Amino acid sequence: MVSETTERKRSHITTALNRDVQAHVSTGFDDVSLVHNALPELDREEIDLACELFGHKLGSPVIIESMTGGTPIAAKINATLGRIAEELQIPMGVGSQRAAIDDPKLAYTFKVARENAPSALLLANLGCPQIIKEDGIDRAKAAVDMIKADALLIHLNALQESVQFEGQTRFRGALGRIRELSSTLSVPVLAKETGAGVSREIAVSVERAGVKGIDVAGLGGTSWAAVEYHRAREKRRTRQAHLGLAFWDWGIPTAASIVEVARSTKVKLIASGGVRNGLHIAKAIALGGHYGGLAMPLLKSVSKGDKEAKENLLSVIDELRTAMFLTGSKNLEQLHKCPVAITGKTREWLVARGLLS
Ligand SMILES: Cc1cc2nc3c(=O)[nH]c(=O)nc-3n(C[C@H](O)[C@H](O)[C@H](O)COP(=O)(O)O)c2cc1C
């Protein structure tokens, strides 16, 4: 007998792979130009992409975003992504571990990530409705222990839970729990959106609560309102389907969200949500981010095989290196300071929010 959660996890993967679930508005990366350096005083091969996160040395600032677990197909995906994370020495997130905490028989679908990535930085994952439960602290500890995680991501997915017909919309008390977790867990805690972005105000409050990192997961890539719209339609849940359509493009575009968080906090900033190539990551770093994360492109390539997923990431790294060469940035610190021109809607957003004059 397949549990409701297992079935939901399977349907998230198939819906994401087979339906149109992209936001219809831009991430804003098109509004951001890195100023070309016609005479970079360096050799492309001497460019250093190395960096660190929570004491782990990384091969490059690219992150495999949290995606899945809790269903047999997810075990295969997590095993493949784990192998690649290990080989390229990049961090990897697993999907929400709620399924395996409720049903320990499913823990293997997450543990395969660690089995295949013994030394890579792994990020555990739980949502707000889980951590606010009475046993929320124990749940978080169990998620970390399950994959011997190096950090815990708390996902903030109020939009998805609102549209999902089985959604859990209890969020009261989440900030207090994030504070409690930040001071009690043995690993760093990060806050992560899932496609609607993080504002300056929320960034400041979670930093005050003790998080050591924020993954903005902004608008412009995978839309969770869209994923849940398709699922609601299949189940003839008309009201939820209407909600999904109305909120398809809700959120803070990724480029704007990066600036919101970078200008207001000192935490490690992961830029994700519509990151589709290494140039996007270069722009994200020049805007103030530290790392770039991809979900959907990796889900698509991993479904074709190990080789495709690794090739995808190697291309992203190559594009990032090229952007660094063309801006004369020898390392990520220099890319961080590289001049950028911000135009269009992203500029308008930042001016309206008082982040640019
Ligand atoms: C199939 C799938 C499952 C996901 N599951 C989770 C999850 O369990 N927890 C989470 O924090 N984010 C989850 N995400 C969100 C991603 O981590 C990411 O924030 C979002 O998809 C935006 O990135 P993208 O535009 O590159 O897809 C999932 C994404 C996909 C595509």
GROMACS .gro file of C-alpha atoms and ligand atoms in nm:
model
  388
    1MET     CA    1   0.000   0.000   0.000
    2VAL     CA    2   0.158   0.330  -0.115
    3SER     CA    3   0.123   0.613   0.139
    4GLU     CA    4  -0.024   0.952   0.045
    5THR     CA    5   0.316   1.119   0.094
    6THR     CA    6   0.497   0.865  -0.125
    7GLU     CA    7   0.240   0.914  -0.398
    8ARG     CA    8   0.268   1.294  -0.367
    9LYS     CA    9   0.649   1.280  -0.398
   10ARG     CA   10   0.620   1.062  -0.708
   11SER     CA   11   0.365   1.295  -0.863
   12HIS     CA   12   0.583   1.602  -0.791
   13ILE     CA   13   0.861   1.445  -0.996
   14THR     CA   14   0.641   1.341  -1.288
   15THR     CA   15   0.453   1.673  -1.292
   16ALA     CA   16   0.778   1.871  -1.280
   17LEU     CA   17   0.921   1.662  -1.564
   18ASN     CA   18   0.620   1.645  -1.793
   19ARG     CA   19   0.420   1.966  -1.749
   20ASP     CA   20   0.479   2.337  -1.798
   21VAL     CA   21   0.575   2.445  -1.447
   22GLN     CA   22   0.797   2.741  -1.523
   23ALA     CA   23   0.712   3.090  -1.400
   24HIS     CA   24   0.605   3.322  -1.680
   25VAL     CA   25   0.796   3.618  -1.539
   26SER     CA   26   1.169   3.659  -1.558
   27THR     CA   27   1.423   3.601  -1.280
   28GLY     CA   28   1.555   3.946  -1.367
   29PHE     CA   29   1.896   3.810  -1.467
   30ASP     CA   30   1.832   3.957  -1.814
   31ASP     CA   31   1.829   4.301  -1.649
   32VAL     CA   32   2.175   4.244  -1.503
   33SER     CA   33   2.483   4.292  -1.719
   34LEU     CA   34   2.835   4.219  -1.607
   35VAL     CA   35   3.060   4.484  -1.753
   36HIS     CA   36   3.280   4.327  -2.020
   37ASN     CA   37   3.655   4.344  -1.969
   38ALA     CA   38   3.815   4.351  -2.314
   39LEU     CA   39   4.161   4.299  -2.170
   40PRO     CA   40   4.155   4.056  -1.879
   41GLU     CA   41   4.504   4.045  -1.733
   42LEU     CA   42   4.491   3.673  -1.661
   43ASP     CA   43   4.485   3.329  -1.823
   44ARG     CA   44   4.150   3.151  -1.830
   45GLU     CA   45   4.303   2.841  -1.676
   46GLU     CA   46   4.438   3.026  -1.372
   47ILE     CA   47   4.086   3.124  -1.262
   48ASP     CA   48   4.015   2.979  -0.919
   49LEU     CA   49   3.657   2.866  -0.851
   50ALA     CA   50   3.734   2.716  -0.512
   51CYS     CA   51   3.542   2.836  -0.208
   52GLU     CA   52   3.416   2.706   0.123
   53LEU     CA   53   3.087   2.657   0.302
   54PHE     CA   54   3.068   2.579   0.674
   55GLY     CA   55   3.431   2.464   0.676
   56HIS     CA   56   3.394   2.241   0.367
   57LYS     CA   57   3.620   2.310   0.072
   58LEU     CA   58   3.412   2.324  -0.248
   59GLY     CA   59   3.529   2.269  -0.604
   60SER     CA   60   3.302   2.550  -0.724
   61PRO     CA   61   3.016   2.766  -0.587
   62VAL     CA   62   2.746   2.549  -0.746
   63ILE     CA   63   2.483   2.370  -0.538
   64ILE     CA   64   2.251   2.080  -0.618
   65GLU     CA   65   1.923   2.216  -0.481
   66SER     CA   66   1.695   2.014  -0.253
   67MET     CA   67   1.457   1.803  -0.455
   68THR     CA   68   1.344   1.465  -0.357
   69GLY     CA   69   1.315   1.152  -0.145
   70GLY     CA   70   1.034   0.940  -0.006
   71THR     CA   71   0.958   0.731  -0.314
   72PRO     CA   72   1.163   0.461  -0.495
   73ILE     CA   73   1.238   0.673  -0.803
   74ALA     CA   74   1.370   0.943  -0.569
   75ALA     CA   75   1.622   0.697  -0.425
   76LYS     CA   76   1.767   0.654  -0.773
   77ILE     CA   77   1.781   1.030  -0.828
   78ASN     CA   78   1.944   1.094  -0.490
   79ALA     CA   79   2.202   0.820  -0.551
   80THR     CA   80   2.300   0.972  -0.887
   81LEU     CA   81   2.313   1.326  -0.753
   82GLY     CA   82   2.515   1.202  -0.454
   83ARG     CA   83   2.777   1.046  -0.683
   84ILE     CA   84   2.808   1.370  -0.878
   85ALA     CA   85   2.824   1.585  -0.563
   86GLU     CA   86   3.107   1.366  -0.437
   87GLU     CA   87   3.300   1.370  -0.763
   88LEU     CA   88   3.271   1.746  -0.816
   89GLN     CA   89   3.292   1.826  -0.443
   90ILE     CA   90   2.982   2.042  -0.447
   91PRO     CA   91   2.701   2.056  -0.189
   92MET     CA   92   2.377   1.869  -0.235
   93GLY     CA   93   2.036   1.909  -0.073
   94VAL     CA   94   1.786   1.627  -0.035
   95GLY     CA   95   1.411   1.685  -0.053
   96SER     CA   96   1.185   1.726   0.249
   97GLN     CA   97   1.253   1.438   0.487
   98ARG     CA   98   0.908   1.443   0.640
   99ALA     CA   99   0.811   1.124   0.456
  100ALA     CA  100   1.095   0.925   0.615
  101ILE     CA  101   1.043   1.071   0.961
  102ASP     CA  102   0.678   0.963   0.950
  103ASP     CA  103   0.768   0.627   0.793
  104PRO     CA  104   1.127   0.514   0.865
  105LYS     CA  105   1.101   0.248   0.593
  106LEU     CA  106   1.151   0.534   0.346
  107ALA     CA  107   1.474   0.657   0.506
  108TYR     CA  108   1.678   0.462   0.250
  109THR     CA  109   1.556   0.698  -0.026
  110PHE     CA  110   1.749   0.980   0.148
  111LYS     CA  111   2.038   0.781   0.298
  112VAL     CA  112   2.155   0.681  -0.051
  113ALA     CA  113   2.271   1.040  -0.095
  114ARG     CA  114   2.522   1.004   0.191
  115GLU     CA  115   2.620   0.652   0.088
  116ASN     CA  116   2.721   0.788  -0.250
  117ALA     CA  117   2.864   1.114  -0.121
  118PRO     CA  118   3.065   1.018   0.188
  119SER     CA  119   3.262   1.342   0.200
  120ALA     CA  120   3.044   1.599   0.018
  121LEU     CA  121   2.851   1.866   0.208
  122LEU     CA  122   2.494   1.740   0.245
  123LEU     CA  123   2.197   1.954   0.342
  124ALA     CA  124   1.905   1.801   0.532
  125ASN     CA  125   1.559   1.946   0.462
  126LEU     CA  126   1.235   2.001   0.656
  127GLY     CA  127   0.944   2.241   0.621
  128CYS     CA  128   0.791   2.488   0.867
  129PRO     CA  129   0.477   2.278   0.937
  130GLN     CA  130   0.712   2.001   1.056
  131ILE     CA  131   0.938   2.202   1.282
  132ILE     CA  132   0.650   2.373   1.464
  133LYS     CA  133   0.508   2.040   1.577
  134GLU     CA  134   0.549   1.953   1.944
  135ASP     CA  135   0.831   1.715   1.854
  136GLY     CA  136   0.970   1.955   1.590
  137ILE     CA  137   1.319   1.968   1.744
  138ASP     CA  138   1.341   1.588   1.749
  139ARG     CA  139   1.219   1.577   1.389
  140ALA     CA  140   1.491   1.818   1.284
  141LYS     CA  141   1.757   1.616   1.468
  142ALA     CA  142   1.628   1.298   1.302
  143ALA     CA  143   1.651   1.461   0.957
  144VAL     CA  144   2.012   1.562   1.021
  145ASP     CA  145   2.110   1.221   1.166
  146MET     CA  146   1.941   1.032   0.879
  147ILE     CA  147   2.190   1.155   0.620
  148LYS     CA  148   2.469   1.267   0.856
  149ALA     CA  149   2.398   1.614   0.723
  150ASP     CA  150   2.640   1.904   0.750
  151ALA     CA  151   2.359   2.161   0.775
  152LEU     CA  152   1.979   2.179   0.787
  153LEU     CA  153   1.763   2.373   0.543
  154ILE     CA  154   1.423   2.481   0.670
  155HIS     CA  155   1.208   2.538   0.366
  156LEU     CA  156   0.963   2.826   0.371
  157ASN     CA  157   0.696   2.722   0.119
  158ALA     CA  158   0.378   2.901   0.223
  159LEU     CA  159   0.278   2.945  -0.142
  160GLN     CA  160   0.305   2.577  -0.225
  161GLU     CA  161   0.122   2.467   0.091
  162SER     CA  162  -0.157   2.716   0.011
  163VAL     CA  163  -0.215   2.578  -0.338
  164GLN     CA  164  -0.155   2.209  -0.263
  165PHE     CA  165  -0.482   2.032  -0.194
  166GLU     CA  166  -0.319   1.831   0.087
  167GLY     CA  167  -0.125   2.142   0.198
  168GLN     CA  168  -0.035   2.223   0.560
  169THR     CA  169  -0.075   2.593   0.620
  170ARG     CA  170   0.015   2.616   0.988
  171PHE     CA  171   0.313   2.849   1.003
  172ARG     CA  172   0.254   3.029   1.335
  173GLY     CA  173   0.555   2.978   1.561
  174ALA     CA  174   0.797   2.889   1.280
  175LEU     CA  175   1.034   3.180   1.346
  176GLY     CA  176   1.060   3.088   1.715
  177ARG     CA  177   1.137   2.729   1.620
  178ILE     CA  178   1.401   2.839   1.372
  179ARG     CA  179   1.558   3.033   1.659
  180GLU     CA  180   1.542   2.730   1.889
  181LEU     CA  181   1.687   2.501   1.622
  182SER     CA  182   1.966   2.744   1.542
  183SER     CA  183   2.080   2.739   1.903
  184THR     CA  184   2.032   2.368   1.973
  185LEU     CA  185   2.134   2.176   1.662
  186SER     CA  186   2.494   2.068   1.621
  187VAL     CA  187   2.493   2.185   1.257
  188PRO     CA  188   2.417   2.525   1.098
  189VAL     CA  189   2.055   2.604   1.009
  190LEU     CA  190   1.960   2.781   0.685
  191ALA     CA  191   1.628   2.921   0.564
  192LYS     CA  192   1.521   2.839   0.209
  193GLU     CA  193   1.233   2.948  -0.011
  194THR     CA  194   1.112   2.723  -0.291
  195GLY     CA  195   1.048   2.965  -0.579
  196ALA     CA  196   0.890   3.282  -0.436
  197GLY     CA  197   1.202   3.458  -0.304
  198VAL     CA  198   1.304   3.611   0.029
  199SER     CA  199   1.259   3.979   0.114
  200ARG     CA  200   1.497   4.199   0.310
  201GLU     CA  201   1.256   4.198   0.609
  202ILE     CA  202   1.239   3.819   0.632
  203ALA     CA  203   1.612   3.789   0.571
  204VAL     CA  204   1.679   4.017   0.868
  205SER     CA  205   1.442   3.829   1.098
  206VAL     CA  206   1.582   3.485   1.017
  207GLU     CA  207   1.938   3.614   1.052
  208ARG     CA  208   1.844   3.749   1.396
  209ALA     CA  209   1.696   3.408   1.475
  210GLY     CA  210   2.040   3.260   1.414
  211VAL     CA  211   2.037   3.112   1.063
  212LYS     CA  212   2.377   3.096   0.901
  213GLY     CA  213   2.254   3.098   0.544
  214ILE     CA  214   1.962   3.187   0.317
  215ASP     CA  215   1.868   3.024  -0.011
  216VAL     CA  216   1.653   3.286  -0.183
  217ALA     CA  217   1.491   3.042  -0.434
  218GLY     CA  218   1.327   3.333  -0.609
  219LEU     CA  219   1.062   3.373  -0.876
  220GLY     CA  220   1.148   3.304  -1.239
  221GLY     CA  221   1.221   2.931  -1.240
  222THR     CA  222   1.009   2.642  -1.119
  223SER     CA  223   0.670   2.765  -0.996
  224TRP     CA  224   0.526   2.551  -0.718
  225ALA     CA  225   0.188   2.714  -0.771
  226ALA     CA  226   0.209   2.571  -1.124
  227VAL     CA  227   0.309   2.222  -1.005
  228GLU     CA  228   0.019   2.214  -0.760
  229TYR     CA  229  -0.216   2.362  -1.023
  230HIS     CA  230  -0.157   2.060  -1.248
  231ARG     CA  231  -0.199   1.817  -0.960
  232ALA     CA  232  -0.522   1.989  -0.848
  233ARG     CA  233  -0.662   1.971  -1.201
  234GLU     CA  234  -0.589   1.601  -1.224
  235LYS     CA  235  -0.777   1.547  -0.898
  236ARG     CA  236  -1.061   1.780  -1.007
  237ARG     CA  237  -0.994   2.017  -0.716
  238THR     CA  238  -1.127   2.321  -0.897
  239ARG     CA  239  -1.074   2.577  -0.623
  240GLN     CA  240  -0.710   2.475  -0.570
  241ALA     CA  241  -0.655   2.480  -0.946
  242HIS     CA  242  -0.786   2.839  -0.959
  243LEU     CA  243  -0.552   2.932  -0.676
  244GLY     CA  244  -0.259   2.780  -0.865
  245LEU     CA  245  -0.339   2.982  -1.177
  246ALA     CA  246  -0.386   3.306  -0.984
  247PHE     CA  247  -0.056   3.268  -0.797
  248TRP     CA  248   0.149   3.105  -1.075
  249ASP     CA  249   0.382   3.406  -1.089
  250TRP     CA  250   0.373   3.515  -0.726
  251GLY     CA  251   0.693   3.616  -0.556
  252ILE     CA  252   1.011   3.818  -0.563
  253PRO     CA  253   1.216   3.766  -0.882
  254THR     CA  254   1.547   3.599  -0.807
  255ALA     CA  255   1.780   3.887  -0.906
  256ALA     CA  256   1.587   4.134  -0.687
  257SER     CA  257   1.573   3.887  -0.399
  258ILE     CA  258   1.951   3.838  -0.408
  259VAL     CA  259   2.000   4.213  -0.365
  260GLU     CA  260   1.732   4.229  -0.091
  261VAL     CA  261   1.916   3.965   0.112
  262ALA     CA  262   2.274   4.066   0.027
  263ARG     CA  263   2.221   4.429   0.130
  264SER     CA  264   2.056   4.344   0.461
  265THR     CA  265   2.244   4.043   0.604
  266LYS     CA  266   2.587   3.888   0.640
  267VAL     CA  267   2.476   3.526   0.603
  268LYS     CA  268   2.586   3.282   0.332
  269LEU     CA  269   2.364   3.357   0.037
  270ILE     CA  270   2.258   3.084  -0.205
  271ALA     CA  271   2.100   3.217  -0.524
  272SER     CA  272   1.846   2.985  -0.682
  273GLY     CA  273   1.516   2.993  -0.866
  274GLY     CA  274   1.557   2.998  -1.243
  275VAL     CA  275   1.935   2.962  -1.236
  276ARG     CA  276   1.991   2.789  -1.569
  277ASN     CA  277   2.357   2.841  -1.652
  278GLY     CA  278   2.691   2.956  -1.517
  279LEU     CA  279   2.638   3.312  -1.638
  280HIS     CA  280   2.335   3.335  -1.408
  281ILE     CA  281   2.557   3.222  -1.120
  282ALA     CA  282   2.821   3.481  -1.212
  283LYS     CA  283   2.552   3.751  -1.211
  284ALA     CA  284   2.418   3.626  -0.880
  285ILE     CA  285   2.764   3.646  -0.724
  286ALA     CA  286   2.825   3.995  -0.865
  287LEU     CA  287   2.489   4.100  -0.714
  288GLY     CA  288   2.608   3.988  -0.369
  289GLY     CA  289   2.534   3.613  -0.359
  290HIS     CA  290   2.793   3.350  -0.271
  291TYR     CA  291   2.669   3.031  -0.442
  292GLY     CA  292   2.423   2.939  -0.717
  293GLY     CA  293   2.181   2.646  -0.699
  294LEU     CA  294   1.992   2.451  -0.964
  295ALA     CA  295   1.696   2.218  -0.925
  296MET     CA  296   1.482   2.164  -1.237
  297PRO     CA  297   1.768   2.149  -1.492
  298LEU     CA  298   1.931   1.874  -1.284
  299LEU     CA  299   1.606   1.683  -1.240
  300LYS     CA  300   1.569   1.683  -1.619
  301SER     CA  301   1.925   1.576  -1.690
  302VAL     CA  302   1.936   1.316  -1.413
  303SER     CA  303   1.627   1.152  -1.558
  304LYS     CA  304   1.835   1.088  -1.872
  305GLY     CA  305   2.129   0.943  -1.679
  306ASP     CA  306   2.443   1.000  -1.470
  307LYS     CA  307   2.646   1.119  -1.765
  308GLU     CA  308   2.393   1.385  -1.868
  309ALA     CA  309   2.359   1.524  -1.515
  310LYS     CA  310   2.736   1.547  -1.469
  311GLU     CA  311   2.777   1.708  -1.814
  312ASN     CA  312   2.507   1.961  -1.723
  313LEU     CA  313   2.696   2.066  -1.411
  314LEU     CA  314   3.032   2.073  -1.591
  315SER     CA  315   2.879   2.307  -1.852
  316VAL     CA  316   2.749   2.534  -1.578
  317ILE     CA  317   3.097   2.545  -1.421
  318ASP     CA  318   3.254   2.616  -1.760
  319GLU     CA  319   3.012   2.903  -1.824
  320LEU     CA  320   3.088   3.049  -1.482
  321ARG     CA  321   3.462   3.030  -1.553
  322THR     CA  322   3.410   3.204  -1.887
  323ALA     CA  323   3.208   3.486  -1.726
  324MET     CA  324   3.490   3.528  -1.476
  325PHE     CA  325   3.749   3.543  -1.755
  326LEU     CA  326   3.545   3.804  -1.945
  327THR     CA  327   3.514   4.021  -1.636
  328GLY     CA  328   3.880   3.980  -1.545
  329SER     CA  329   3.788   3.806  -1.218
  330LYS     CA  330   4.068   3.575  -1.106
  331ASN     CA  331   3.866   3.437  -0.814
  332LEU     CA  332   3.520   3.458  -0.661
  333GLU     CA  333   3.616   3.748  -0.437
  334GLN     CA  334   3.698   3.955  -0.745
  335LEU     CA  335   3.376   3.844  -0.918
  336HIS     CA  336   3.187   3.960  -0.608
  337LYS     CA  337   3.326   4.312  -0.669
  338CYS     CA  338   3.281   4.308  -1.047
  339PRO     CA  339   3.090   4.611  -1.183
  340VAL     CA  340   2.729   4.543  -1.286
  341ALA     CA  341   2.466   4.744  -1.468
  342ILE     CA  342   2.110   4.689  -1.347
  343THR     CA  343   1.831   4.796  -1.579
  344GLY     CA  344   1.461   4.731  -1.651
  345LYS     CA  345   1.214   4.586  -1.403
  346THR     CA  346   1.487   4.476  -1.162
  347ARG     CA  347   1.612   4.833  -1.137
  348GLU     CA  348   1.254   4.956  -1.088
  349TRP     CA  349   1.197   4.698  -0.814
  350LEU     CA  350   1.517   4.794  -0.630
  351VAL     CA  351   1.441   5.167  -0.656
  352ALA     CA  352   1.083   5.111  -0.530
  353ARG     CA  353   1.223   4.917  -0.235
  354GLY     CA  354   1.483   5.184  -0.155
  355LEU     CA  355   1.775   4.953  -0.239
  356LEU     CA  356   1.895   5.159  -0.534
  357SER     CA  357   1.863   5.528  -0.606
  358LIG     C1  358   1.083   1.800  -0.819
  358LIG     C2  359   1.121   1.906  -0.722
  358LIG     C3  360   1.106   1.883  -0.585
  358LIG     C4  361   1.142   1.980  -0.490
  358LIG     N1  362   1.130   1.951  -0.356
  358LIG     C5  363   1.179   2.039  -0.265
  358LIG     C6  364   1.183   2.005  -0.127
  358LIG     O1  365   1.140   1.897  -0.086
  358LIG     N2  366   1.233   2.096  -0.040
  358LIG     C7  367   1.281   2.218  -0.083
  358LIG     O2  368   1.330   2.296  -0.002
  358LIG     N3  369   1.275   2.253  -0.212
  358LIG     C8  370   1.227   2.167  -0.304
  358LIG     N4  371   1.225   2.201  -0.436
  358LIG     C9  372   1.255   2.341  -0.476
  358LIG    C10  373   1.396   2.359  -0.528
  358LIG     O3  374   1.491   2.328  -0.428
  358LIG    C11  375   1.419   2.503  -0.579
  358LIG     O4  376   1.414   2.592  -0.471
  358LIG    C12  377   1.317   2.547  -0.682
  358LIG     O5  378   1.277   2.440  -0.765
  358LIG    C13  379   1.369   2.660  -0.770
  358LIG     O6  380   1.480   2.620  -0.845
  358LIG     P1  381   1.471   2.584  -1.004
  358LIG     O7  382   1.407   2.701  -1.072
  358LIG     O8  383   1.614   2.563  -1.044
  358LIG     O9  384   1.390   2.459  -1.016
  358LIG    C14  385   1.191   2.106  -0.534
  358LIG    C15  386   1.207   2.129  -0.672
  358LIG    C16  387   1.173   2.032  -0.766
  358LIG    C17  388   1.189   2.062  -0.912
   0.00000   0.00000   0.00000
